[in-house]
Short mmCIF file of C-alpha atoms in Angstrom, two decimals:
data_model
loop_
_atom_site.label_atom_id
_atom_site.label_comp_id
_atom_site.label_asym_id
_atom_site.label_seq_id
_atom_site.Cartn_x
_atom_site.Cartn_y
_atom_site.Cartn_z
CA MET R 1 173.92 88.63 104.21
CA LYS R 2 172.80 85.33 102.84
CA ASN R 3 170.50 85.21 105.76
CA ILE R 4 169.26 88.70 105.90
CA LEU R 5 168.62 88.29 102.29
CA ARG R 6 166.68 84.67 102.78
CA GLY R 7 164.99 86.88 105.72
CA LEU R 8 163.94 89.26 103.76
CA ILE R 9 162.47 87.22 101.62
CA LEU R 10 160.54 84.95 103.96
CA LEU R 11 159.04 88.25 105.56
CA ALA R 12 157.88 89.65 102.04
CA ALA R 13 156.47 86.24 101.41
CA LEU R 14 154.30 86.06 104.75
CA PHE R 15 152.76 89.05 103.84
CA PHE R 16 151.89 88.58 100.21
CA LEU R 17 150.14 85.78 101.90
CA ILE R 18 148.30 87.52 104.35
CA ARG R 19 147.11 89.77 101.80
CA PHE R 20 146.12 86.95 99.37
CA SER R 21 144.05 85.10 102.03
CA THR R 22 142.67 87.97 103.40
CA ALA R 23 141.65 88.82 99.80
CA CYS R 24 140.02 85.22 99.75
CA SER R 25 138.53 85.08 102.91
CA PRO R 26 134.54 84.64 102.56
CA LYS R 27 134.09 86.89 105.92
CA LYS R 28 133.13 90.13 104.78
CA VAL R 29 135.21 93.01 106.27
CA SER R 30 133.20 95.55 108.01
CA MET R 31 134.44 98.73 107.33
CA GLU R 32 134.72 101.41 109.64
CA PRO R 33 131.64 103.82 110.66
CA PRO R 34 131.99 107.45 111.27
CA GLN R 35 132.12 108.68 114.38
CA SER R 36 128.35 109.84 113.89
CA TYR R 37 125.79 107.33 112.63
CA GLN R 38 123.33 109.17 111.25
CA SER R 39 124.12 108.90 107.66
CA TYR R 40 123.46 105.21 108.04
CA LEU R 41 119.56 105.75 109.49
CA THR R 42 118.75 106.75 105.73
CA SER R 43 121.73 104.87 103.77
CA ILE R 44 121.89 101.15 104.30
CA HIS R 45 125.14 99.93 105.91
CA PRO R 46 125.18 96.20 104.48
CA ASP R 47 126.76 94.74 107.28
CA PHE R 48 123.93 96.12 109.97
CA MET R 49 121.82 94.43 107.45
CA VAL R 50 120.38 90.52 108.19
CA GLU R 51 121.55 88.53 105.51
CA PRO R 52 119.06 86.79 102.94
CA ASN R 53 121.04 83.15 104.10
CA LYS R 54 120.00 84.40 107.82
CA ALA R 55 116.31 85.51 106.84
CA TYR R 56 115.97 82.01 105.25
CA GLN R 57 117.15 79.79 108.30
CA TRP R 58 114.27 82.27 110.26
CA HIS R 59 111.95 81.32 107.79
CA ARG R 60 112.86 77.76 107.91
CA TYR R 61 112.60 77.44 111.74
CA LYS R 62 108.97 78.82 111.40
CA ASP R 63 108.22 76.58 108.72
CA LYS R 64 108.72 73.36 110.40
CA GLY R 65 106.21 74.66 112.91
CA GLY R 66 103.55 74.58 110.03
CA PRO R 67 100.53 77.04 110.06
CA THR R 68 100.88 79.44 112.84
CA HIS R 69 97.23 79.91 114.48
CA SER R 70 97.00 82.68 117.00
CA GLY R 71 97.80 80.59 120.40
CA ASP R 72 98.08 76.98 119.26
CA ALA R 73 101.78 75.23 119.62
CA SER R 74 103.36 76.35 116.21
CA TRP R 75 102.46 79.90 117.08
CA GLN R 76 103.89 79.91 120.57
CA ARG R 77 107.21 78.19 119.05
CA PHE R 78 107.33 81.12 116.57
CA MET R 79 106.59 83.47 119.26
CA THR R 80 109.21 82.35 121.56
CA PHE R 81 111.59 82.70 118.80
CA LEU R 82 110.80 86.21 117.94
CA GLU R 83 110.98 87.35 121.35
CA LYS R 84 114.33 85.86 122.32
CA GLU R 85 115.76 87.54 119.11
CA PHE R 86 114.14 90.51 119.80
CA LYS R 87 115.71 90.58 123.28
CA ARG R 88 118.96 89.69 121.93
CA TYR R 89 118.97 92.84 119.48
CA GLY R 90 118.36 95.43 122.51
CA VAL R 91 114.89 94.96 122.59
CA VAL R 92 113.31 95.95 126.31
CA ASP R 93 109.87 96.16 128.45
CA ILE R 94 108.38 93.40 126.54
CA THR R 95 104.98 93.13 127.16
CA LYS R 96 102.38 90.27 126.81
CA ASN R 97 99.06 91.43 125.83
CA LYS R 98 97.15 88.34 127.31
CA TRP R 99 93.33 87.11 126.74
CA THR R 100 91.79 83.79 125.84
CA TYR R 101 89.38 82.93 123.18
CA ASP R 102 87.65 79.99 121.55
CA ARG R 103 90.36 78.28 119.04
CA TRP R 104 88.05 76.28 116.45
CA TYR R 105 90.56 73.39 114.66
CA THR R 106 91.18 70.16 112.62
CA SER R 107 93.82 68.22 111.18
CA GLU R 108 95.90 70.34 108.63
CA TRP R 109 96.05 69.32 104.72
CA PRO R 110 97.58 66.95 103.50
CA GLU R 111 95.78 65.07 106.97
CA ASP R 112 92.21 65.03 105.52
CA LYS R 113 90.76 62.10 107.55
CA ASN R 114 88.97 64.33 109.04
CA TRP R 115 87.18 66.19 106.56
CA THR R 116 85.57 63.96 103.58
CA LEU R 117 83.08 63.98 101.41
CA ILE R 118 80.86 60.64 100.03
CA SER R 119 78.65 62.25 97.18
CA ASP R 120 75.60 59.71 95.71
CA GLY R 121 78.36 56.92 97.18
CA THR R 122 81.24 58.11 95.40
CA GLN R 123 84.09 59.16 97.38
CA VAL R 124 84.79 62.51 96.64
CA LYS R 125 88.20 64.60 96.81
CA VAL R 126 88.79 67.63 99.52
CA ALA R 127 90.70 70.26 99.02
CA HIS R 128 89.65 71.92 102.55
CA TYR R 129 87.75 72.96 104.81
CA SER R 130 85.93 76.36 105.81
CA ALA R 131 87.41 77.81 109.30
CA TYR R 132 84.99 78.06 111.78
CA SER R 133 82.33 76.03 110.15
CA GLY R 134 81.39 73.58 113.15
CA SER R 135 81.85 69.86 113.57
CA THR R 136 79.61 66.69 112.64
CA GLY R 137 79.42 63.76 114.54
CA PRO R 138 82.01 60.76 113.64
CA ASP R 139 79.55 59.65 110.94
CA GLY R 140 79.16 62.84 109.32
CA ILE R 141 75.96 64.50 108.08
CA ALA R 142 73.81 62.46 105.45
CA ALA R 143 71.69 64.86 103.85
CA GLU R 144 70.03 65.82 100.20
CA LEU R 145 72.41 68.13 98.33
CA ILE R 146 71.17 71.65 97.22
CA TYR R 147 72.88 73.78 94.81
CA TYR R 148 72.28 77.59 95.40
CA ASN R 149 72.35 79.48 92.52
CA PRO R 150 72.01 83.35 94.00
CA ALA R 151 70.37 84.48 90.73
CA SER R 152 67.69 82.01 91.41
CA PRO R 153 67.69 80.50 94.86
CA PRO R 154 65.92 77.76 96.29
CA ALA R 155 62.34 78.27 98.38
CA SER R 156 64.75 76.75 101.26
CA ILE R 157 67.85 75.48 102.24
CA LYS R 158 66.94 73.90 105.63
CA GLY R 159 67.91 70.41 106.49
CA LYS R 160 70.45 70.56 103.27
CA ILE R 161 73.60 70.30 102.38
CA ALA R 162 74.04 73.71 100.09
CA VAL R 163 76.30 73.56 97.21
CA PHE R 164 78.11 76.94 95.92
CA THR R 165 79.86 77.87 92.87
CA THR R 166 82.16 81.03 93.23
CA ALA R 167 80.98 83.74 90.34
CA PRO R 168 82.64 84.34 87.13
CA HIS R 169 84.70 87.41 86.78
CA PRO R 170 82.35 90.37 85.08
CA ASN R 171 82.24 91.23 81.62
CA PRO R 172 83.70 94.69 80.69
CA PRO R 173 82.71 97.86 81.53
CA LEU R 174 84.17 96.87 85.21
CA ASP R 175 82.11 98.98 87.65
CA LYS R 176 84.42 101.02 90.06
CA GLY R 177 84.42 98.57 92.81
CA TYR R 178 85.59 95.70 91.07
CA GLN R 179 88.38 98.26 89.59
CA THR R 180 89.66 99.13 92.98
CA TRP R 181 89.40 95.68 94.39
CA PHE R 182 90.73 93.32 91.74
CA THR R 183 92.78 94.93 89.32
CA ILE R 184 95.91 96.89 88.90
CA ASN R 185 95.22 100.55 89.69
CA ASP R 186 96.87 103.95 89.33
CA TYR R 187 100.24 104.18 91.43
CA GLU R 188 102.97 107.00 92.16
CA TYR R 189 105.99 105.14 91.27
CA LEU R 190 106.00 101.65 89.68
CA SER R 191 109.28 99.47 89.26
CA ASP R 192 109.61 97.07 86.41
CA PRO R 193 106.20 98.45 85.00
CA GLU R 194 106.80 96.50 81.64
CA THR R 195 106.01 93.19 83.97
CA PHE R 196 102.76 94.80 85.18
CA PRO R 197 99.20 93.84 83.35
CA PRO R 198 97.42 97.24 82.26
CA MET R 199 95.55 99.13 84.94
CA HIS R 200 92.20 98.47 85.40
CA THR R 201 91.47 95.39 83.22
CA LYS R 202 90.66 91.83 84.48
CA VAL R 203 94.05 90.03 84.57
CA PRO R 204 93.88 86.28 83.59
CA VAL R 205 95.08 83.51 85.82
CA ASN R 206 97.18 82.35 83.28
CA GLU R 207 99.50 85.44 84.07
CA ILE R 208 99.30 85.93 87.88
CA VAL R 209 96.58 84.59 90.24
CA SER R 210 96.58 86.85 92.76
CA PHE R 211 93.62 89.03 92.01
CA ASP R 212 91.64 85.82 91.17
CA ILE R 213 91.88 84.12 94.18
CA TRP R 214 90.90 87.55 96.22
CA TRP R 215 87.91 88.04 94.00
CA GLN R 216 87.01 84.14 94.67
CA LEU R 217 87.81 84.51 98.26
CA ARG R 218 85.57 87.38 99.04
CA GLN R 219 82.50 85.94 98.11
CA THR R 220 83.10 83.29 100.75
CA ILE R 221 81.24 86.24 103.36
CA ARG R 222 77.68 86.25 101.10
CA MET R 223 78.04 82.24 100.99
CA ILE R 224 78.36 81.31 104.91
CA ASP R 225 75.86 84.22 105.69
CA THR R 226 73.57 82.17 103.38
CA LEU R 227 74.36 78.90 104.96
CA LYS R 228 73.86 80.77 108.60
CA LYS R 229 70.31 82.82 107.56
CA GLY R 230 68.98 79.64 105.65
CA GLN R 231 69.62 76.89 108.68
CA ALA R 232 71.75 74.61 106.57
CA ALA R 233 72.95 71.62 107.64
CA GLY R 234 76.31 71.88 105.77
CA GLY R 235 77.74 73.83 103.01
CA ILE R 236 80.07 72.88 100.06
CA ILE R 237 82.15 75.65 98.22
CA ILE R 238 83.26 74.37 94.51
CA PHE R 239 85.90 77.28 93.36
CA ASP R 240 87.14 77.59 89.95
CA GLY R 241 90.62 76.39 90.59
CA SER R 242 93.01 73.24 89.79
CA TYR R 243 93.45 71.00 93.27
CA ASP R 244 96.43 72.23 93.56
CA ARG R 245 95.77 75.97 94.41
CA ILE R 246 92.82 75.10 96.42
CA ALA R 247 94.45 72.57 98.72
CA GLY R 248 95.14 74.19 102.11
CA LEU R 249 93.10 77.42 101.10
CA TYR R 250 92.28 78.96 104.79
CA THR R 251 88.94 80.68 105.11
CA PHE R 252 89.33 84.53 104.52
CA PRO R 253 87.81 86.66 105.98
CA VAL R 254 88.03 84.60 108.88
CA PRO R 255 84.24 84.46 110.20
CA VAL R 256 82.81 83.50 113.53
CA LEU R 257 81.66 80.06 114.58
CA TYR R 258 78.45 79.43 112.27
CA ASN R 259 77.86 75.49 112.94
CA ALA R 260 77.10 74.38 109.18
CA PRO R 261 80.27 72.09 108.63
CA THR R 262 81.75 72.97 105.16
CA LEU R 263 84.17 72.07 102.72
CA LEU R 264 86.28 73.36 99.82
CA LEU R 265 86.22 71.69 96.60
CA ASP R 266 88.54 72.41 93.37
CA ARG R 267 86.76 72.69 90.16
CA VAL R 268 87.60 69.39 89.04
CA ALA R 269 85.96 67.46 92.14
CA GLY R 270 83.56 70.01 92.28
CA LYS R 271 81.87 69.17 88.80
CA LYS R 272 79.84 65.91 89.72
CA VAL R 273 78.71 67.28 93.34
CA LEU R 274 77.27 70.26 90.97
CA GLU R 275 75.26 67.65 88.92
CA ASP R 276 74.73 65.48 92.42
CA ALA R 277 73.45 68.59 93.81
CA LYS R 278 71.23 70.18 90.72
CA ASN R 279 69.67 66.48 90.61
CA GLY R 280 68.65 66.60 94.52
CA ARG R 281 71.18 63.42 95.05
CA LYS R 282 72.32 62.83 98.62
CA ALA R 283 75.81 63.38 100.46
CA THR R 284 77.69 62.17 103.69
CA LEU R 285 80.10 65.20 104.97
CA LYS R 286 82.02 65.12 107.82
CA LEU R 287 84.26 67.48 109.25
CA LEU R 288 85.76 66.63 112.71
CA ALA R 289 86.81 69.66 114.33
CA LYS R 290 87.15 70.79 118.13
CA ILE R 291 86.84 73.88 120.11
CA GLU R 292 89.66 74.29 122.76
CA LYS R 293 90.05 77.47 125.35
CA THR R 294 93.49 79.11 124.17
CA GLU R 295 95.60 81.89 125.76
CA THR R 296 97.00 84.27 123.09
CA TYR R 297 98.68 87.53 123.35
CA GLN R 298 99.76 91.09 121.27
CA LEU R 299 103.45 91.26 122.04
CA ILE R 300 104.76 95.02 122.74
CA GLY R 301 108.64 95.91 122.87
CA TYR R 302 110.72 99.04 122.48
CA LEU R 303 114.41 99.67 121.19
CA PRO R 304 115.22 102.43 122.79
CA GLY R 305 115.67 105.96 121.19
CA LYS R 306 117.63 108.69 122.92
CA ASN R 307 115.05 110.49 124.90
CA TYR R 308 113.28 106.42 126.13
CA GLY R 309 111.66 107.40 129.26
CA LYS R 310 111.22 110.93 129.01
CA PRO R 311 108.18 113.00 128.35
CA SER R 312 110.18 114.02 124.99
CA ASP R 313 110.52 110.77 123.52
CA GLU R 314 108.63 110.30 120.28
CA LYS R 315 108.19 106.28 119.34
CA ILE R 316 107.76 104.99 115.70
CA VAL R 317 105.61 101.46 116.10
CA LEU R 318 106.29 98.63 113.83
CA THR R 319 103.61 96.32 113.01
CA THR R 320 102.28 93.26 111.69
CA HIS R 321 100.21 89.98 112.58
CA THR R 322 101.76 87.16 113.84
CA ASP R 323 99.16 84.42 112.87
CA GLY R 324 98.24 82.63 109.57
CA PRO R 325 98.01 79.65 107.32
CA GLY R 326 101.55 79.79 105.42
CA ILE R 327 104.77 80.53 105.26
CA SER R 328 104.83 84.17 104.05
CA GLN R 329 101.03 85.42 105.53
CA ASP R 330 102.50 86.31 108.80
CA ASN R 331 106.13 87.03 108.13
CA GLY R 332 105.85 90.40 108.47
CA ALA R 333 107.27 90.05 112.19
CA PHE R 334 110.48 88.49 110.58
CA GLY R 335 110.71 91.98 108.51
CA ILE R 336 110.60 93.52 111.89
CA LEU R 337 112.98 91.72 113.37
CA GLY R 338 115.06 92.82 110.56
CA ILE R 339 114.68 96.39 110.88
CA MET R 340 115.73 95.90 114.52
CA ALA R 341 118.60 93.89 114.11
CA TYR R 342 119.81 96.99 111.53
CA PHE R 343 119.25 100.20 114.23
CA SER R 344 120.54 97.82 116.92
CA HIS R 345 123.53 98.37 115.32
CA ILE R 346 123.24 102.09 116.18
CA PRO R 347 123.76 103.24 119.57
CA GLN R 348 121.14 104.42 121.55
CA ALA R 349 121.98 108.02 121.87
CA GLU R 350 122.25 108.10 117.97
CA ARG R 351 118.52 106.69 117.13
CA PRO R 352 116.45 110.06 117.36
CA LYS R 353 112.96 108.21 118.18
CA THR R 354 112.45 105.04 120.13
CA LEU R 355 111.10 101.65 117.57
CA MET R 356 107.84 100.05 119.26
CA ILE R 357 106.89 96.82 118.11
CA PHE R 358 103.31 95.73 117.94
CA LEU R 359 103.17 92.37 117.23
CA ASP R 360 99.06 91.74 117.16
CA ASN R 361 97.47 87.95 116.90
CA ARG R 362 93.95 88.87 116.01
CA HIS R 363 94.37 88.50 112.14
CA TYR R 364 93.28 85.16 111.79
CA MET R 365 91.17 84.61 114.96
CA PRO R 366 87.35 84.20 114.47
CA GLY R 367 86.07 87.61 113.68
CA MET R 368 89.58 89.11 112.77
CA GLU R 369 90.66 92.16 114.64
CA LYS R 370 86.78 93.53 114.97
CA GLY R 371 86.24 90.49 116.77
CA PHE R 372 88.24 91.19 119.64
CA GLU R 373 88.42 95.02 119.69
CA GLN R 374 87.61 95.32 123.17
CA GLU R 375 91.19 93.28 123.83
CA ASP R 376 93.66 95.19 121.58
CA TRP R 377 96.39 97.01 123.50
CA PHE R 378 95.63 100.77 121.94
CA THR R 379 92.00 100.29 123.31
CA LYS R 380 92.83 99.15 126.85
CA TYR R 381 95.84 101.94 127.02
CA PRO R 382 94.60 104.74 124.63
CA GLU R 383 97.44 106.73 126.13
CA SER R 384 99.97 104.47 124.92
CA LYS R 385 99.10 106.23 121.86
CA LYS R 386 99.98 109.68 122.72
CA SER R 387 103.99 110.02 122.02
CA VAL R 388 103.32 107.73 118.81
CA VAL R 389 104.54 110.02 116.08
CA ALA R 390 104.56 107.29 113.01
CA LEU R 391 103.98 103.96 111.37
CA ILE R 392 105.59 101.25 109.88
CA GLY R 393 103.78 97.84 108.37
CA THR R 394 105.25 94.99 106.95
CA GLU R 395 103.22 91.72 105.86
CA HIS R 396 103.24 89.00 103.36
CA LEU R 397 107.36 89.41 102.58
CA GLY R 398 109.83 87.21 99.80
CA GLN R 399 106.46 86.25 97.90
CA ILE R 400 106.56 84.06 94.74
CA GLU R 401 104.67 85.03 91.64
CA TYR R 402 102.14 82.11 90.64
CA LYS R 403 100.03 81.45 87.76
CA GLU R 404 97.48 78.74 86.68
CA GLU R 405 97.43 76.93 83.27
CA GLY R 406 94.57 74.28 82.61
CA ASN R 407 94.64 72.37 85.90
CA ALA R 408 98.83 72.96 86.29
CA PHE R 409 99.56 75.61 89.23
CA LEU R 410 102.68 76.76 88.40
CA PRO R 411 105.69 79.63 89.36
CA THR R 412 106.00 82.32 86.65
CA GLY R 413 109.58 82.63 87.07
CA LYS R 414 109.21 86.37 88.54
CA VAL R 415 108.76 87.26 92.39
CA GLU R 416 105.17 88.49 93.71
CA PRO R 417 104.22 92.02 92.48
CA SER R 418 104.39 94.00 96.14
CA PHE R 419 102.47 97.65 97.66
CA LEU R 420 103.95 100.20 99.31
CA TRP R 421 101.50 103.10 100.96
CA THR R 422 102.47 106.11 102.12
CA ARG R 423 100.43 109.08 103.47
CA ASN R 424 99.29 111.80 101.13
CA ASN R 425 102.73 114.16 101.86
CA PRO R 426 105.07 114.98 99.51
CA LEU R 427 107.65 114.58 101.62
CA LEU R 428 106.72 110.78 102.43
CA ILE R 429 105.88 110.37 98.60
CA LYS R 430 109.54 111.03 97.62
CA MET R 431 111.03 109.31 100.80
CA ALA R 432 108.74 106.09 99.35
CA ILE R 433 109.86 106.49 95.87
CA LYS R 434 113.63 107.07 96.65
CA ALA R 435 113.67 103.96 98.99
CA VAL R 436 112.41 101.90 96.70
CA LYS R 437 114.71 103.13 93.46
CA ASP R 438 117.96 103.00 96.36
CA ASN R 439 117.50 99.18 96.97
CA LYS R 440 116.17 97.93 93.52
CA TRP R 441 113.11 96.67 94.68
CA PRO R 442 111.56 94.96 91.50
CA ARG R 443 108.00 94.72 91.25
CA VAL R 444 106.33 97.30 93.48
CA MET R 445 104.00 99.78 93.47
CA VAL R 446 104.53 102.90 95.28
CA GLN R 447 100.72 104.13 96.33
CA CYS R 448 98.72 107.15 98.04
CA VAL R 449 95.21 105.90 98.51
CA GLU R 450 94.47 109.39 99.25
CA LYS R 451 95.05 110.90 96.05
CA PRO R 452 95.11 110.04 92.22
CA GLY R 453 97.90 108.60 91.27
CA ILE R 454 100.21 109.71 87.97
CA HIS R 455 97.54 108.88 85.37
CA GLY R 456 94.80 110.67 87.47
CA GLY R 457 92.80 107.55 88.69
CA PRO R 458 92.76 106.26 92.21
CA GLN R 459 94.91 104.06 93.77
CA GLY R 460 93.22 101.19 95.07
CA VAL R 461 92.90 99.84 98.76
CA TRP R 462 95.39 100.16 101.59
CA TYR R 463 95.43 96.44 102.62
CA GLY R 464 96.64 95.17 105.84
CA MET R 465 97.71 96.60 109.43
CA GLY R 466 99.41 99.45 108.29
CA LYS R 467 96.42 101.23 107.39
CA ILE R 468 96.37 102.28 111.07
CA ALA R 469 98.68 105.21 109.59
CA LEU R 470 95.53 106.28 108.16
CA ASP R 471 93.18 105.62 111.37
CA TRP R 472 95.46 107.25 113.88
CA ASN R 473 96.21 110.19 111.09
CA ILE R 474 100.12 109.70 111.39
CA PRO R 475 102.81 109.59 108.72
CA GLY R 476 103.56 105.86 107.94
CA PHE R 477 104.39 103.51 105.24
CA ALA R 478 103.67 99.99 104.64
CA THR R 479 104.03 97.39 102.87
CA MET R 480 102.68 93.50 101.32
CA GLY R 481 103.30 91.37 98.43
CA SER R 482 99.72 90.73 96.73
CA GLN R 483 99.20 86.95 98.12
CA GLY R 484 98.57 84.81 94.76
CA ALA R 485 99.67 81.17 96.43
CA TYR R 486 99.89 82.71 99.92
CA TRP R 487 96.47 82.35 101.39
CA ALA R 488 96.93 78.51 102.06
CA THR R 489 98.48 76.07 104.28
CA THR R 490 100.43 74.31 101.43
CA ALA R 491 102.55 77.30 101.06
CA ARG R 492 105.84 76.56 102.72
CA ILE R 493 109.39 77.19 103.03
CA ASN R 494 109.83 76.18 99.33
CA LYS R 495 107.38 79.14 97.78
CA PHE R 496 110.01 81.75 99.23
CA ASP R 497 112.51 84.27 98.33
CA LYS R 498 115.08 85.18 100.28
CA ARG R 499 116.62 87.73 98.21
CA LEU R 500 113.27 89.48 98.02
CA PHE R 501 112.84 89.65 101.22
CA TYR R 502 116.22 91.14 101.97
CA THR R 503 115.38 94.22 99.54
CA GLN R 504 112.06 94.66 101.08
CA VAL R 505 113.74 94.90 104.67
CA ALA R 506 116.13 96.88 103.05
CA THR R 507 113.90 99.24 102.16
CA MET R 508 111.69 99.59 104.93
CA VAL R 509 114.68 99.99 106.98
CA GLN R 510 115.39 102.99 104.83
CA LEU R 511 111.51 104.72 105.67
CA THR R 512 111.93 104.06 108.95
CA GLY R 513 115.18 106.05 109.37
CA GLU R 514 113.75 108.80 107.18
CA LEU R 515 110.65 108.84 110.21
CA MET R 516 113.32 108.58 112.44
CA GLN R 517 115.25 111.84 111.46
CA ALA R 518 111.62 113.45 110.41
CA ASP R 519 110.54 116.40 112.96
CA PHE R 520 106.84 115.97 113.48
CA ARG R 521 106.47 118.82 115.87
#
């Protein structure tokens, strides 16, 4: 009897030990999926998602390679990683649409020995170079400085080093163009509205720098054109920003090669140079760069749907660009990888449509997408568009908001505002808003640029690769962060928010599932 009692006690103890250890296990126990996976196309199954820590490891790997300029060693490393992971998640028939181009490059920040400036005998701290601006000899260019004031331009800048300053923001009333490009516009839905500036008003940099840096970067188009037409020996662009904000800033839009070596300065370093230019002092500008024939490619692949390979197959294109200067300028590919990882858990027979990855490589090439339009996959093979019925675009994910106070460049403690665009269809708009709410995406604007917003005003510009949906006139959703600190090579892993990335990917997974289920006939 005692032996039986002792055995029962041991059995009970073992039972509770197993229950306790299971409850305390750090490993998540997956819930058993139903026989049909259809509900998980549009309702997120957490076990199918890539966890934030894994997403962080992806980004950490990418960050170790530094900026990813199309075709360079860092970019090749990034693309090899992506291809391997896509295959692991079931992507098949991977194709590389290859060509070569003349890649211009120099040393990357903080290695600034190849881009230096001496103004009137004094060494000047240079924030960065202007990409595709040519190269000097090893001794640099010694020439007279001349200030270029667009309101009263000099008679000639030929053979001189022209100095530009970015223009200040206009005073109210703001014209429609400024409101559209450089302020908060109307929307269909806004999460956390109390954290946004008022619509159609100037946004001060001590709140957020995103709109200001875009305002200043756009002005480089005019400055570079002036340097080319004026046959200047070189150029200096002075930005109204602290060194920490301007350091590593990459030229955008990216120009074609223009052979007037140009350097970028912050406002502190630029103050002396501007005075020297107004007084006709001399300077020595050095920019040592090389041009190299470089192979690059677009990556195309497919996560097969139930009709893959049949005439009835319908495809959703998932697109982004793979080149850029910072941690999240080009991390949309990780967003697409996260989407593919999710749907790889759903059997092919349960996937109504095929997911087609289209990773573009031209965004930071000279002349950008238009400069290599003849090389584009869909230009070469227009028939490949026939089965495409919808589009998903992901860019600039997991970003942190930054501000500038005096000459201090600081995080605000909030995530960067994001855009989520869709087409002018009530069902698509409803899907977008629902997905944002379901996944609790903070600080995002749902916009449809084809119609007035809820306040009756315009809804701004559809930026990025996702606007292909407009060009092709197909349903789609696309997202990107507003990019304040992420135009520069100084934006590294410390400026990445893994939780926001997870939320953004979950939302785009849900919207991809909505497009998978939709009937476009």
